[in-house]
Amino acid sequence: MVWTKEEFSAKVRAGQQIKHPWKNAFHLEMPFGLINDPNGLSFYQGKYQIFYQWNPYGCEHKQKHWGHVATSDFIHYTEPVLAMKPDCWFDKDGCYTGCAFTENEELHVVYTGNVRTETMERQSYQCLAKAEADGTLSKEKILIERQPAGYTAHFRDPYVFFRGNKKYLLAGIQTENLAGRLVLYRETAGKWELVGEIATDFNAMGYMWECPNILHFRDEDVIVFSPQGLKAERYQYQNLYQTGYAIGTLDTEKAVFSHGKFTELDHGFDFYAPQVMEHEGRKLLLGWMGMPERDAEYPTRENGGWMFSLTIPRELVLKNHKIYQYPAVELEKLRQKEQSSVAKGAHSWEQVLPRQAEIELRICLGKAKKIAYAFYFGAERLVFIYDDTEKSMVINRTGMKLGGRGIRRFKLDCKGELHVRIFMDRTAMECFFQQGEEAAAILYFPEKECVPELSVQADEDWNQLTCKC
Ligand code: FRU
């Protein structure tokens, strides 16, 4: 079954009319099928261009197409189009993740063509395509055929960047000894040559690294990537797969990255494979709100026929040798009426919330050492517990009935004042702790449509609580 452009467009329009209580209002998602990684993020012809992995024909991780929307304000989006189909021999089993760049005033994308042969052998091709005015992509050629010697066919997710007048490409790869790595290529006279495997200090960090991105802040490089195969620890690596970054300097001549530690970008349950674009000095990240191989944790498949969302755009800032994340200022335009309340010298407080809200919670700890705030949806609840003795935050989803549950724990030192900005959509929540120091993306699926309540409890009286929403 292959839909024509018209059939497809009719289905998108019809799908967008369906009001399902779990459909998010300001998180990007598709009316049907499965989406995952954001792809080809760029700014072109006055608009942010957002491509993403999309299987429009079902909620399985197969038949990966690229979808596309554009926006100038992150509030209004164009109608989703199918930008690219896996219809060539070199991408027949998926147009996998890739990036976009502008050259000669044209927008190009480089992506991975995924192939499974009759004997189920995997093959990977890094391919070039060009964007047309309507958001569709025309495939041009294969840039890199298969993987270099010494690696498996897990070679994907190209990210093109420029240094001086040279063009480079970074991609995730797996060694024949099953270790995750990055490789660097350079273009010379239209040909892509391998500079080498990027030497790092991360020699035992999982069996595959996906979706690398490189950012440049003043004199530092930041490489963001998604390693697979890290063991969960008390305060980190608690999802099946991770996403984080390291700060340092990439020597593009020698393919050496001198860097600091690997730091996770998000501590929620549902965050993976983000991509970053740069425009007018801002670095904006969109991530996939989902997790590979955890499909059973997302009830929208059976009850709705769509899966996953993208995060809101987050601006990345490098400060104190750390990446801070802020919701893009554009989202302030979503605010409608504001209510604010203050509770002094108390240890319990509650408030009814609108079904979607931006919430700013600030609690001056005072004597309190443990603060729990919970979103109640009838009898179900999503709980956050800050522990000032342990200097940690716990997100507890075990009080929800449907979808993934469990606990996530990470280090957080609120230094006397807990500050959280929460973007609560209908099933997607993103939290920014301590002015962007930490972030958490969480999907939650209240069984019954009901008015949420926010309730805060502490072990002792706090000095002051303020809540704006
Ligand atoms: C990450 C990923 C990428 C791949 C794509 C396929 O979620 O596995 O490595 O290109 O998804 O959809």
PDB file of N, CA and C in Angstrom, residues 304-336:
ATOM      1  N   GLY A 304      -5.415   4.878  19.468  1.00  0.00           N
ATOM      2  CA  GLY A 304      -5.155   6.119  18.747  1.00  0.00           C
ATOM      3  C   GLY A 304      -4.473   5.929  17.409  1.00  0.00           C
ATOM      4  N   GLY A 305      -3.570   4.952  17.331  1.00  0.00           N
ATOM      5  CA  GLY A 305      -2.908   4.701  16.044  1.00  0.00           C
ATOM      6  C   GLY A 305      -1.766   5.654  15.748  1.00  0.00           C
ATOM      7  N   TRP A 306      -1.235   6.292  16.769  1.00  0.00           N
ATOM      8  CA  TRP A 306      -0.020   7.088  16.544  1.00  0.00           C
ATOM      9  C   TRP A 306       0.912   6.885  17.719  1.00  0.00           C
ATOM     10  N   MET A 307       2.185   7.155  17.488  1.00  0.00           N
ATOM     11  CA  MET A 307       3.145   7.019  18.572  1.00  0.00           C
ATOM     12  C   MET A 307       4.177   8.118  18.563  1.00  0.00           C
ATOM     13  N   PHE A 308       4.439   8.612  19.732  1.00  0.00           N
ATOM     14  CA  PHE A 308       5.558   9.504  20.048  1.00  0.00           C
ATOM     15  C   PHE A 308       5.356  10.966  19.639  1.00  0.00           C
ATOM     16  N   SER A 309       6.174  11.788  20.280  1.00  0.00           N
ATOM     17  CA  SER A 309       6.152  13.238  20.062  1.00  0.00           C
ATOM     18  C   SER A 309       7.586  13.720  19.954  1.00  0.00           C
ATOM     19  N   LEU A 310       7.731  14.949  19.522  1.00  0.00           N
ATOM     20  CA  LEU A 310       9.042  15.604  19.609  1.00  0.00           C
ATOM     21  C   LEU A 310       8.987  16.571  20.786  1.00  0.00           C
ATOM     22  N   THR A 311      10.135  16.871  21.350  1.00  0.00           N
ATOM     23  CA  THR A 311      10.154  17.824  22.462  1.00  0.00           C
ATOM     24  C   THR A 311       9.838  19.215  21.935  1.00  0.00           C
ATOM     25  N   ILE A 312       9.575  20.123  22.843  1.00  0.00           N
ATOM     26  CA  ILE A 312       9.508  21.532  22.461  1.00  0.00           C
ATOM     27  C   ILE A 312      10.935  21.957  22.082  1.00  0.00           C
ATOM     28  N   PRO A 313      11.076  23.034  21.306  1.00  0.00           N
ATOM     29  CA  PRO A 313      12.437  23.495  21.018  1.00  0.00           C
ATOM     30  C   PRO A 313      13.096  23.994  22.296  1.00  0.00           C
ATOM     31  N   ARG A 314      14.323  23.539  22.527  1.00  0.00           N
ATOM     32  CA  ARG A 314      15.056  23.967  23.720  1.00  0.00           C
ATOM     33  C   ARG A 314      16.294  24.721  23.268  1.00  0.00           C
ATOM     34  N   GLU A 315      16.527  25.868  23.850  1.00  0.00           N
ATOM     35  CA  GLU A 315      17.754  26.603  23.514  1.00  0.00           C
ATOM     36  C   GLU A 315      18.889  26.119  24.406  1.00  0.00           C
ATOM     37  N   LEU A 316      20.026  25.845  23.790  1.00  0.00           N
ATOM     38  CA  LEU A 316      21.185  25.374  24.553  1.00  0.00           C
ATOM     39  C   LEU A 316      22.176  26.513  24.755  1.00  0.00           C
ATOM     40  N   VAL A 317      22.635  26.627  25.996  1.00  0.00           N
ATOM     41  CA  VAL A 317      23.616  27.656  26.323  1.00  0.00           C
ATOM     42  C   VAL A 317      24.746  26.979  27.082  1.00  0.00           C
ATOM     43  N   LEU A 318      25.981  27.317  26.723  1.00  0.00           N
ATOM     44  CA  LEU A 318      27.127  26.734  27.435  1.00  0.00           C
ATOM     45  C   LEU A 318      27.566  27.728  28.509  1.00  0.00           C
ATOM     46  N   LYS A 319      27.480  27.281  29.764  1.00  0.00           N
ATOM     47  CA  LYS A 319      27.775  28.154  30.914  1.00  0.00           C
ATOM     48  C   LYS A 319      28.432  27.304  31.982  1.00  0.00           C
ATOM     49  N   ASN A 320      29.398  27.806  32.693  1.00  0.00           N
ATOM     50  CA  ASN A 320      30.054  27.055  33.775  1.00  0.00           C
ATOM     51  C   ASN A 320      30.450  25.657  33.321  1.00  0.00           C
ATOM     52  N   HIS A 321      30.896  25.548  32.118  1.00  0.00           N
ATOM     53  CA  HIS A 321      31.326  24.264  31.583  1.00  0.00           C
ATOM     54  C   HIS A 321      30.216  23.212  31.583  1.00  0.00           C
ATOM     55  N   LYS A 322      29.026  23.678  31.278  1.00  0.00           N
ATOM     56  CA  LYS A 322      27.865  22.795  31.290  1.00  0.00           C
ATOM     57  C   LYS A 322      26.853  23.325  30.275  1.00  0.00           C
ATOM     58  N   ILE A 323      26.070  22.427  29.714  1.00  0.00           N
ATOM     59  CA  ILE A 323      24.995  22.860  28.812  1.00  0.00           C
ATOM     60  C   ILE A 323      23.740  23.115  29.634  1.00  0.00           C
ATOM     61  N   TYR A 324      23.216  24.320  29.522  1.00  0.00           N
ATOM     62  CA  TYR A 324      21.932  24.669  30.141  1.00  0.00           C
ATOM     63  C   TYR A 324      20.866  24.620  29.043  1.00  0.00           C
ATOM     64  N   GLN A 325      19.692  24.223  29.416  1.00  0.00           N
ATOM     65  CA  GLN A 325      18.608  24.132  28.433  1.00  0.00           C
ATOM     66  C   GLN A 325      17.434  25.000  28.850  1.00  0.00           C
ATOM     67  N   TYR A 326      16.962  25.804  27.906  1.00  0.00           N
ATOM     68  CA  TYR A 326      15.829  26.689  28.168  1.00  0.00           C
ATOM     69  C   TYR A 326      14.759  26.467  27.112  1.00  0.00           C
ATOM     70  N   PRO A 327      13.503  26.462  27.528  1.00  0.00           N
ATOM     71  CA  PRO A 327      12.440  26.401  26.503  1.00  0.00           C
ATOM     72  C   PRO A 327      12.573  27.618  25.588  1.00  0.00           C
ATOM     73  N   ALA A 328      12.462  27.434  24.294  1.00  0.00           N
ATOM     74  CA  ALA A 328      12.618  28.558  23.350  1.00  0.00           C
ATOM     75  C   ALA A 328      11.632  29.673  23.725  1.00  0.00           C
ATOM     76  N   VAL A 329      12.098  30.909  23.684  1.00  0.00           N
ATOM     77  CA  VAL A 329      11.248  32.033  24.122  1.00  0.00           C
ATOM     78  C   VAL A 329       9.959  32.132  23.324  1.00  0.00           C
ATOM     79  N   GLU A 330       9.978  31.661  22.096  1.00  0.00           N
ATOM     80  CA  GLU A 330       8.771  31.717  21.267  1.00  0.00           C
ATOM     81  C   GLU A 330       7.563  31.129  21.991  1.00  0.00           C
ATOM     82  N   LEU A 331       7.815  30.125  22.837  1.00  0.00           N
ATOM     83  CA  LEU A 331       6.696  29.423  23.465  1.00  0.00           C
ATOM     84  C   LEU A 331       5.939  30.304  24.466  1.00  0.00           C
ATOM     85  N   GLU A 332       6.540  31.444  24.825  1.00  0.00           N
ATOM     86  CA  GLU A 332       5.815  32.356  25.733  1.00  0.00           C
ATOM     87  C   GLU A 332       4.526  32.838  25.089  1.00  0.00           C
ATOM     88  N   LYS A 333       4.496  32.819  23.761  1.00  0.00           N
ATOM     89  CA  LYS A 333       3.278  33.256  23.047  1.00  0.00           C
ATOM     90  C   LYS A 333       2.103  32.312  23.293  1.00  0.00           C
ATOM     91  N   LEU A 334       2.384  31.142  23.824  1.00  0.00           N
ATOM     92  CA  LEU A 334       1.294  30.195  24.088  1.00  0.00           C
ATOM     93  C   LEU A 334       0.538  30.569  25.367  1.00  0.00           C
ATOM     94  N   ARG A 335       1.132  31.458  26.147  1.00  0.00           N
ATOM     95  CA  ARG A 335       0.508  31.780  27.437  1.00  0.00           C
ATOM     96  C   ARG A 335      -0.836  32.448  27.227  1.00  0.00           C
ATOM     97  N   GLN A 336      -1.797  32.054  28.064  1.00  0.00           N
ATOM     98  CA  GLN A 336      -3.099  32.703  27.974  1.00  0.00           C
ATOM     99  C   GLN A 336      -3.308  33.512  29.225  1.00  0.00           C
TER     100      GLN A 336
END
